[in-house]
Tab-separated table of C-alpha atoms in Angstrom:
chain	number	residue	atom	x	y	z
A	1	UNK	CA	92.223	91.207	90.433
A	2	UNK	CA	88.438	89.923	90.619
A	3	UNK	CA	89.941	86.033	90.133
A	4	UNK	CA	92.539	86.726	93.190
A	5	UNK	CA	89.395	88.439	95.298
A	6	UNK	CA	87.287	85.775	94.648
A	7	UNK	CA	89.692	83.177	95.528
A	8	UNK	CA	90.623	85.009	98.790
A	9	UNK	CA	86.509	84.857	99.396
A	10	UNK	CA	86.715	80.975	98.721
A	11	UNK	CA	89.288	80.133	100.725
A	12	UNK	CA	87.435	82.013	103.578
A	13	UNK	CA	84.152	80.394	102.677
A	14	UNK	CA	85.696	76.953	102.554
A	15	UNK	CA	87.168	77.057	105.869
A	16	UNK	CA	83.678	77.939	107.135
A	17	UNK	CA	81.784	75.898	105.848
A	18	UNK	CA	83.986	72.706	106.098
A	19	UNK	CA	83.654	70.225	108.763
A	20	UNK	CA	86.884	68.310	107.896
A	21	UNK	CA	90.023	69.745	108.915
A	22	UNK	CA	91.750	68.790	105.731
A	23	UNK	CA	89.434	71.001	103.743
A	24	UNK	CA	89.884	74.097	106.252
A	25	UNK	CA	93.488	73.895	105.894
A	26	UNK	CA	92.916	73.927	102.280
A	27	UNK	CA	90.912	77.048	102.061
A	28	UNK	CA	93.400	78.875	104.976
A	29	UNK	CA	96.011	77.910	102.272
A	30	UNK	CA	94.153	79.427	99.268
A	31	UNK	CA	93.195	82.534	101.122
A	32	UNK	CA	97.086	82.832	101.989
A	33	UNK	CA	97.648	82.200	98.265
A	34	UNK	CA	95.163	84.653	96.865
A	35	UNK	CA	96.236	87.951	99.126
A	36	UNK	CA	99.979	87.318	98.361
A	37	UNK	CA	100.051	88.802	94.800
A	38	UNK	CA	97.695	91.643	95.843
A	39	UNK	CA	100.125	92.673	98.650
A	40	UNK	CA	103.039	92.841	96.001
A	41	UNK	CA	101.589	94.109	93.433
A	42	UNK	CA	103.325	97.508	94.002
A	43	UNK	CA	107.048	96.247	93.318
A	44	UNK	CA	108.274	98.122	95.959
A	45	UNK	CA	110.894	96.687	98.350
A	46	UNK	CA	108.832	97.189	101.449
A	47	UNK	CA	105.629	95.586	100.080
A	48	UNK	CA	107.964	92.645	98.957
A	49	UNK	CA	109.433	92.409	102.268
A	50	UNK	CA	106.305	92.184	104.180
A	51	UNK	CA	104.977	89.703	101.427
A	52	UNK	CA	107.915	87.566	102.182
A	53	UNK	CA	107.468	88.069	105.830
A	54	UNK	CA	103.852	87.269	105.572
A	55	UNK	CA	103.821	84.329	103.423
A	56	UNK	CA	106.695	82.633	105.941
A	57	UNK	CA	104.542	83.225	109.361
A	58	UNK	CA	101.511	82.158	107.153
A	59	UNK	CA	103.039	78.463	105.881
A	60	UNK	CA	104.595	77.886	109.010
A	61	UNK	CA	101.084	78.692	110.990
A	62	UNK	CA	99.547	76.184	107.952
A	63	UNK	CA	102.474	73.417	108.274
A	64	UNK	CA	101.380	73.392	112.193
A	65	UNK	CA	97.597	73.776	111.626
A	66	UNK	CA	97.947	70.438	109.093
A	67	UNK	CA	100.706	68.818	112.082
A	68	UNK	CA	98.053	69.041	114.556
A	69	UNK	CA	95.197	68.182	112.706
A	70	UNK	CA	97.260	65.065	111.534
A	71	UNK	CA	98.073	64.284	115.224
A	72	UNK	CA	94.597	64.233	116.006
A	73	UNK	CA	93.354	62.202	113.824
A	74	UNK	CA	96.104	59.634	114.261
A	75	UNK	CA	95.663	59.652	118.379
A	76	UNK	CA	91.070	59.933	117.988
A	77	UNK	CA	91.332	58.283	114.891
A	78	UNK	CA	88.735	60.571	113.418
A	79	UNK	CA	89.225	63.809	110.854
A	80	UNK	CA	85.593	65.879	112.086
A	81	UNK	CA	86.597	69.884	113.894
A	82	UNK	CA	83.082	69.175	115.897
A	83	UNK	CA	84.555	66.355	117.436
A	84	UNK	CA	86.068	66.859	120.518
A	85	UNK	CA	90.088	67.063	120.113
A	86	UNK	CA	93.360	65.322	121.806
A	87	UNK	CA	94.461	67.652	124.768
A	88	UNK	CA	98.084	68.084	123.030
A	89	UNK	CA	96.828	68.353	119.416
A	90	UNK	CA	94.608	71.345	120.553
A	91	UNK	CA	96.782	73.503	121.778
A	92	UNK	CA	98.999	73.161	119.105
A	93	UNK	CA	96.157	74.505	116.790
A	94	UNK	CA	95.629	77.034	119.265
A	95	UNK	CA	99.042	78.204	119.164
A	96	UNK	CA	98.721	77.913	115.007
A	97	UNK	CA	96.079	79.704	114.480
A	98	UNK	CA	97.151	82.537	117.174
A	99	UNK	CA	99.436	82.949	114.688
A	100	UNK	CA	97.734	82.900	111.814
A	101	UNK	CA	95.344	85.787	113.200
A	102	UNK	CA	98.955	87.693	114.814
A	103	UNK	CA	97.576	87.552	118.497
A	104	UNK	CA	100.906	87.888	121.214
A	105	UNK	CA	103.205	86.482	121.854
A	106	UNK	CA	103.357	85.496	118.196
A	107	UNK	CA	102.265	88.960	116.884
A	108	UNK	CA	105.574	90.214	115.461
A	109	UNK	CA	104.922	89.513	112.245
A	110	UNK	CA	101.769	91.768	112.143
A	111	UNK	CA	103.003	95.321	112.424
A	112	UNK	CA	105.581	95.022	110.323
A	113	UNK	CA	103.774	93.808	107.631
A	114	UNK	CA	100.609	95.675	107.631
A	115	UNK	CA	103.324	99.300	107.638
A	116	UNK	CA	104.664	97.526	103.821
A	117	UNK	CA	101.386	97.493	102.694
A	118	UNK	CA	98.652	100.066	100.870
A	119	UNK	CA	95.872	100.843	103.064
A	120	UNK	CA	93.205	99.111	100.911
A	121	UNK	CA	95.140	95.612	101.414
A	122	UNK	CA	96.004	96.403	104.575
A	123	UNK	CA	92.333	96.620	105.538
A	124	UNK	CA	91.640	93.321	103.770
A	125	UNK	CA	94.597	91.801	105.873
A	126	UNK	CA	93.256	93.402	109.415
A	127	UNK	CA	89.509	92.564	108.924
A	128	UNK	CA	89.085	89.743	105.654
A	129	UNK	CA	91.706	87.799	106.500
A	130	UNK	CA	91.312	87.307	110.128
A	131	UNK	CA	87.440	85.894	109.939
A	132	UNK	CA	89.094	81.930	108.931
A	133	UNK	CA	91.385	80.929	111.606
A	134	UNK	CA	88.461	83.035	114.131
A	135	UNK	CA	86.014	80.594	113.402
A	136	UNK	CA	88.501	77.505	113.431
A	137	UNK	CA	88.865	79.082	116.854
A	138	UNK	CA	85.512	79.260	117.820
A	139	UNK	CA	84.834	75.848	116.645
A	140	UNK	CA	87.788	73.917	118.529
A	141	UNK	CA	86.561	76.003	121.855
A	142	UNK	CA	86.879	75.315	124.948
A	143	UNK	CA	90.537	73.726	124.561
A	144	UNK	CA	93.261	74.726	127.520
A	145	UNK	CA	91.714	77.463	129.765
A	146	UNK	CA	94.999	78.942	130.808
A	147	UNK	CA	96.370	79.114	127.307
A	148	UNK	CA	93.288	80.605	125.893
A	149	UNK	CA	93.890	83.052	128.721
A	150	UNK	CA	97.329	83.557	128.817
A	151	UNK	CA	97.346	84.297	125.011
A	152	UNK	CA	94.541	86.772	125.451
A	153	UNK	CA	96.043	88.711	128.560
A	154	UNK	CA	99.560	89.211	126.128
A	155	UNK	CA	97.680	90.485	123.604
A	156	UNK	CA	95.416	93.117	124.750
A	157	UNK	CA	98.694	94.384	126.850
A	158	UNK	CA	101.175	94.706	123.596
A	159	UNK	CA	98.257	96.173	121.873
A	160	UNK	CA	98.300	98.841	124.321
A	161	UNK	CA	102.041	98.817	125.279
A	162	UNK	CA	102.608	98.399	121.172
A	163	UNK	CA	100.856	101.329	120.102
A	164	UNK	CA	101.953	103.797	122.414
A	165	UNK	CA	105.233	104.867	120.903
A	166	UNK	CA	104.288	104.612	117.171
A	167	UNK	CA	103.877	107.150	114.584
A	168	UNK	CA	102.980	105.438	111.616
A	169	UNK	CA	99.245	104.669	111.778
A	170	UNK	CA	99.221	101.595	109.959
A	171	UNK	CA	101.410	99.881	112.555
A	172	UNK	CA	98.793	101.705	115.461
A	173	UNK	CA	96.315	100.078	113.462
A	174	UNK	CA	98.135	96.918	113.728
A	175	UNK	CA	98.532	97.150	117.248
A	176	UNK	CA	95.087	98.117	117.680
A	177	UNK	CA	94.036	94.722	116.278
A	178	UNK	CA	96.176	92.909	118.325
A	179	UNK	CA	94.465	94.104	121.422
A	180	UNK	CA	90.562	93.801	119.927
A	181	UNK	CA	91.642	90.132	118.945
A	182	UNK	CA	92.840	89.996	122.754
A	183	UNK	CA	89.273	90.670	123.682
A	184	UNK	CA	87.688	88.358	121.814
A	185	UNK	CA	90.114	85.378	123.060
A	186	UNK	CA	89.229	86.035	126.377
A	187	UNK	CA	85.343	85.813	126.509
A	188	UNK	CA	85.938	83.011	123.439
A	189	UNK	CA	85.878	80.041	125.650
A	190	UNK	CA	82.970	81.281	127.845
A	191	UNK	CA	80.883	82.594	124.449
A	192	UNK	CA	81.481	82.504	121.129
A	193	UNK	CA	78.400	84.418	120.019
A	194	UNK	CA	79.742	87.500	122.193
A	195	UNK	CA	83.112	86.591	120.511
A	196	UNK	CA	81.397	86.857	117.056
A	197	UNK	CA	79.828	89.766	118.203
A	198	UNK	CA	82.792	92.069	119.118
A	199	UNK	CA	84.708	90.903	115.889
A	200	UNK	CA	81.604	91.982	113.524
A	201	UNK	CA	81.797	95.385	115.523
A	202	UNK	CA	85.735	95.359	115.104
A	203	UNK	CA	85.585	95.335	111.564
A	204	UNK	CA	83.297	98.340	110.355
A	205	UNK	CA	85.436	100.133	112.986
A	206	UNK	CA	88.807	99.418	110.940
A	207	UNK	CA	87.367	99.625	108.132
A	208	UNK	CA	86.497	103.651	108.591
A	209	UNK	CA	89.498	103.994	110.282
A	210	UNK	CA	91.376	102.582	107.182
A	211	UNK	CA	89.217	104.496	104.809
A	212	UNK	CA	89.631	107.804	106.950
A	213	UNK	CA	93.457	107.603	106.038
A	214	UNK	CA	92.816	106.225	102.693
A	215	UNK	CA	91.260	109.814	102.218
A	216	UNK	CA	93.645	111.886	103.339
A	217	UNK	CA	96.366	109.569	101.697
A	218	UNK	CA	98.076	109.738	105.103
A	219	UNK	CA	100.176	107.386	106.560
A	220	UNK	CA	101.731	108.951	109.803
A	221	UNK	CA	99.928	111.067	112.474
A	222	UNK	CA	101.951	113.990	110.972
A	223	UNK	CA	100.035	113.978	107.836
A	224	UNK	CA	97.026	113.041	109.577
A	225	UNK	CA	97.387	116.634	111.072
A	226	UNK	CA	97.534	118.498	108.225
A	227	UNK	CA	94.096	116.724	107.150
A	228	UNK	CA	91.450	119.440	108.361
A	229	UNK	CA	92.317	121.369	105.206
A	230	UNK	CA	91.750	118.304	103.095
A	231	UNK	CA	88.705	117.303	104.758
A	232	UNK	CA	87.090	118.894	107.814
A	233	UNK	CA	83.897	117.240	108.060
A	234	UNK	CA	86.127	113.508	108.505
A	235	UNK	CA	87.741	115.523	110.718
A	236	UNK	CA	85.078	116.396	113.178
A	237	UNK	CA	84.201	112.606	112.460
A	238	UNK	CA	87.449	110.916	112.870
A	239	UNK	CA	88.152	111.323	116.875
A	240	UNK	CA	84.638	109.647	117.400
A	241	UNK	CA	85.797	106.465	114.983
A	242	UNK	CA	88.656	106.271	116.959
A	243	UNK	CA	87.531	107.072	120.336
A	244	UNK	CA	85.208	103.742	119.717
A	245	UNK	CA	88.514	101.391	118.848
A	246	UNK	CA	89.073	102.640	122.314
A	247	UNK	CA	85.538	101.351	123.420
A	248	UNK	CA	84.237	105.183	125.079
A	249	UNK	CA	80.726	104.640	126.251
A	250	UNK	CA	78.400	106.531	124.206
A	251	UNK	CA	80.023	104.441	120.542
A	252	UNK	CA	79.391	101.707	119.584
A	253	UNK	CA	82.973	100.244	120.683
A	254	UNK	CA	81.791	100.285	123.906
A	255	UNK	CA	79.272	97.433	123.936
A	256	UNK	CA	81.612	94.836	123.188
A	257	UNK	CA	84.210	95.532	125.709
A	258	UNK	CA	80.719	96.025	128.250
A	259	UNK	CA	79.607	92.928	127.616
A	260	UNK	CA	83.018	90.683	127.738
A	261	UNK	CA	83.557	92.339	131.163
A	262	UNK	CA	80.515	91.244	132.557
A	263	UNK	CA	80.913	87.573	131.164
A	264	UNK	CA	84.445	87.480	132.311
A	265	UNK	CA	82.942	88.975	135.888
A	266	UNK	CA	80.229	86.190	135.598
A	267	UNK	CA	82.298	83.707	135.393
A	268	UNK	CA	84.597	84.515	138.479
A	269	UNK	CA	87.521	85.506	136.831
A	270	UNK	CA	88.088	88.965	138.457
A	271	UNK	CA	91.869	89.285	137.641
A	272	UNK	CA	91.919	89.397	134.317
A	273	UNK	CA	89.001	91.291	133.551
A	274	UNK	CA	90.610	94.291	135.565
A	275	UNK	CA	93.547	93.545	133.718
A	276	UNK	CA	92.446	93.360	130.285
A	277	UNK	CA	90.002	96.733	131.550
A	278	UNK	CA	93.426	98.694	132.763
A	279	UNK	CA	94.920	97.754	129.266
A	280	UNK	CA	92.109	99.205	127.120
A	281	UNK	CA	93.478	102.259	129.050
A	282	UNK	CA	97.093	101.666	127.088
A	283	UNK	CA	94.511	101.469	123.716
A	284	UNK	CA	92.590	104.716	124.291
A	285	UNK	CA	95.687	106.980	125.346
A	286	UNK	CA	96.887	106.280	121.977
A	287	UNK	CA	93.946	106.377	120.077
A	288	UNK	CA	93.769	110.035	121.703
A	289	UNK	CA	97.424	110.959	120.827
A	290	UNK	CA	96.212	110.314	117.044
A	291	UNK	CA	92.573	112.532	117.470
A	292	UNK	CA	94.633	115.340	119.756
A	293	UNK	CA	97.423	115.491	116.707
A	294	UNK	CA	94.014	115.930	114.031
A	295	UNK	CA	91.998	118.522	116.133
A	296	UNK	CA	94.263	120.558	118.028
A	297	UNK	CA	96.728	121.247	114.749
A	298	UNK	CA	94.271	123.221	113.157
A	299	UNK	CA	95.450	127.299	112.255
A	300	UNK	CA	96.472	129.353	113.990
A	301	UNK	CA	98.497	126.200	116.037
A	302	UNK	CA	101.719	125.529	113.511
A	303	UNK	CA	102.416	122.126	112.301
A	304	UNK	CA	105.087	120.905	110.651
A	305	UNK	CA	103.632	118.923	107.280
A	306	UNK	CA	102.480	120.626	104.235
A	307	UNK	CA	99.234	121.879	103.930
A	308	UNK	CA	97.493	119.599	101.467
A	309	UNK	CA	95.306	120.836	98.344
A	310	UNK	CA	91.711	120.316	98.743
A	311	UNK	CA	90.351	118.957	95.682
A	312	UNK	CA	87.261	116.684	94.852
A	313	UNK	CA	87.414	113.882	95.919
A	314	UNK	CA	86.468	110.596	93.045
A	315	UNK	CA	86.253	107.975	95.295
A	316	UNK	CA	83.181	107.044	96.704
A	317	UNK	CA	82.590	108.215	100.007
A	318	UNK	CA	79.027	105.979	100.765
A	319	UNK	CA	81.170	103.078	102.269
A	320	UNK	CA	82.854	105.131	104.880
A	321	UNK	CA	79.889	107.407	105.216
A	322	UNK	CA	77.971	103.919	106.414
A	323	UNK	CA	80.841	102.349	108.654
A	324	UNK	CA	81.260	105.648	110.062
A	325	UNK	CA	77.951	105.825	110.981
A	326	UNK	CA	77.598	102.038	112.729
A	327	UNK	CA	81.247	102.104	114.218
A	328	UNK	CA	79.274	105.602	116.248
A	329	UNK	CA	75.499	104.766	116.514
A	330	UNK	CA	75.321	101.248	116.881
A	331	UNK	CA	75.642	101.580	121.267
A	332	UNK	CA	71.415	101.532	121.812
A	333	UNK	CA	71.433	98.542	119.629
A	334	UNK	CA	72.923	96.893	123.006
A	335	UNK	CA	69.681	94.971	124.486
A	336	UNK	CA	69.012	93.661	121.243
A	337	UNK	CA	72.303	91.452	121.184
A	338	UNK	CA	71.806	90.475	124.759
C-alpha cells in the first residue's frame, strides 16, 4: 500500500515539476499505474469493471497526450510545455487531458467508475488524481478560446443535469465534480491563480463530503437518511458541507463561484457566466434533495432503511473535523485571495 501511495504521489509530483512533456506523460502514466491496484483491490466485479473502464479512458487520454506532444515537437521542433504550442497540437491536449480529468463531453467514464469504487479511493480519484492533467492545463493556457469554453459550458450543465436523477451518492459526487471542474475551465484561460484557487477549495469540500459517507458507511441517499441515529452532530453538519458544493453565500463554496463570475463579467463574456450561474442552480437543487432526505427523515417522519446501531466510532474523526470546518468558515478569508 505505502509503495503504490507513494508512487501515485510521484507521478503527480513529476508531472509538476517537469518542464518536458515527455517526463509529464511519464508521471500521468505512473499515477494511472499506481491507483489501478488500489481500485481493485476488493475483487469484486464492480470494482474490476470500473478498473477496466478506468485504465482504458486513462491510456487512451495518455496515447493522445504523448500524440500531441509528439506533433508538437515535430511541427515547433522543440519538447518545452512553457513554450508556446502548434494551434492543432493544443487542442488535441486539451481534448486529452479533458479526459483525463472526466470534464463533458468526455465525462462518461467518471460516474460509472467512481459508483465501483470504496469511498476512500474514490476520494483519491475525485480530488488526488485530478491535480496532474489541472496543471498541464494551466500550463498550456490560453490555447482555443471557444474550446476552452465550449468544454466548460458542457460540463457545469451535465453536472447539474447529471446529478439530478441519481440516488447513489458516489455517482452525485461524481457529477458534482464534473460541474466544479466546469468552473474552473471557464475562468482558466482568463486566470489560473483563481483556477488554482477554486480547485484547492474543491477538494477539502469532497473530501468531508466523502468522509461524511465514509462514516455512516452509506452509499445511497436512503442510507444517508437513516444516519441521524448513527451520528447527529455530522448531521446538523452535513447540509452546510453540501450546501457549499452548491456555492450558498455565507460557505466557503461561495467565493470561488463569486469570484469566476466577476472575471468572466470582466472580461465581457456575459452569456456564459449567466449560463454557467443558472446551472449551479441544477448543482444546488440536488445537493438539497441529499440534505432534505438527512434532516427531514428524522422520527417521528418514517423512512424506509434500517435504523443503524450507534457504536463508537475508531476512526479518526480530526481530518473531517478540519475539512469540515474550512469547506464552512473559509468565506471571510475572501479579500485575502483577491
Amino acid at each position: 500500500l505505502s509503495i503504490l501511495l507513494l508512487s501515485l504521489g510521484l507521478g503527480t509530483t513529476l508531472t509538476f515539476a517537469s518542464s518536458h512533456w515527455l517526463l509529464a506523460w511519464m508521471g500521468l502514466e505512473i499515477s494511472t499505474l499506481a491507483i489501478i491496484p488500489l481500485m481493485s483491490q476488493h475483487h469484486h466485479p464492480r470494482a474490476v469493471e470500473a478498473t477496466t473502464k478506468y485504465f482504458i479512458t486513462q491510456a487512451a487520454a495518455a496515447a493522445l497526450i504523448l500524440f500531441a506532444s509528439t506533433t508538437n515537437a515535430w511541427i515547433t521542433g522543440q519538447w518545452d510545455i512553457n513554450f508556446d504550442l502548434h494551434f492543432f497540437p493544443a487542442s488535441m491536449l486539451t481534448m486529452a487531458l479533458a479526459l483525463k480529468m472526466g470534464l463533458a463531453p468526455v465525462h462518461f467514464w467518471l460516474p460509472e467508475v467512481l459508483q465501483g469504487l470504496n469511498l476512500t479511493t474514490g476520494l483519491i480519484l475525485s480530488t488526488w488524481q485530478k491535480l496532474a492533467p489541472f496543471i498541464l492545463m494551466c500550463q498550456i493556457m490560453p490555447v482555443n478560446s471557444s474550446l476552452i469554453t465550449f468544454l466548460g459550458v458542457t460540463s457545469t450543465l451535465v453536472g447539474g443535469w447529471g446529478g439530478l436523477n441519481q440516488t447513489q451518492l458516489r455517482k452525485i459526487l461524481a457529477y458534482s465534480s464534473i460541474a466544479h471542474l466546469g468552473w474552473m475551465i471557464l475562468v482558466m484561460q482568463f486566470n489560473q491563480q483563481l483556477a488554482l484557487l477554486a480547485l484547492i477549495i474543491y477538494i477539502p469540500m469532497t473530501f468531508s463530503t466523502f468522509m461524511i459517507f465514509k462514516t455512516n458507511s452509506s452509499t445511497t441517499v436512503n442510507t444517508l437518511a437513516a444516519s441521524w441515529a448513527k451520528t447527529p452532530a455530522l448531521t446538523a453538519i452535513t447540509p452546510m458541507i453540501l450546501l457549499s458544493l452548491g456555492g450558498l453565500p455565507p460557505l466557503s463554496g461561495f467565493m470561488p463561484k463569486w469570484m469566476i463570475l466577476q472575471e468572466l463579467t470582466k472580461q465581457d463574456i456575459p452569456l456564459t457566466a449567466s449560463i454557467a450561474a443558472l446551472s449551479a442552480l441544477l448543482s444546488l437543487y440536488f445537493y438539497l434533495r441529499v440534505s432534505y432526505a438527512m434532516t427531514l427523515t428524522i422520527s417521528p417522519n418514517n423512512l424506509n432503511a434500517t435504523t443503524p446501531w450507534r457504536l463508537q466510532t475508531t476512526a479518526s474523526t480530526l481530518p473531517l473535523a478540519i475539512s469540515a470546518t474550512i469547506s464552512a468558515m473559509l468565506l471571510p478569508l475572501a479579500p485575502a485571495t483577491l
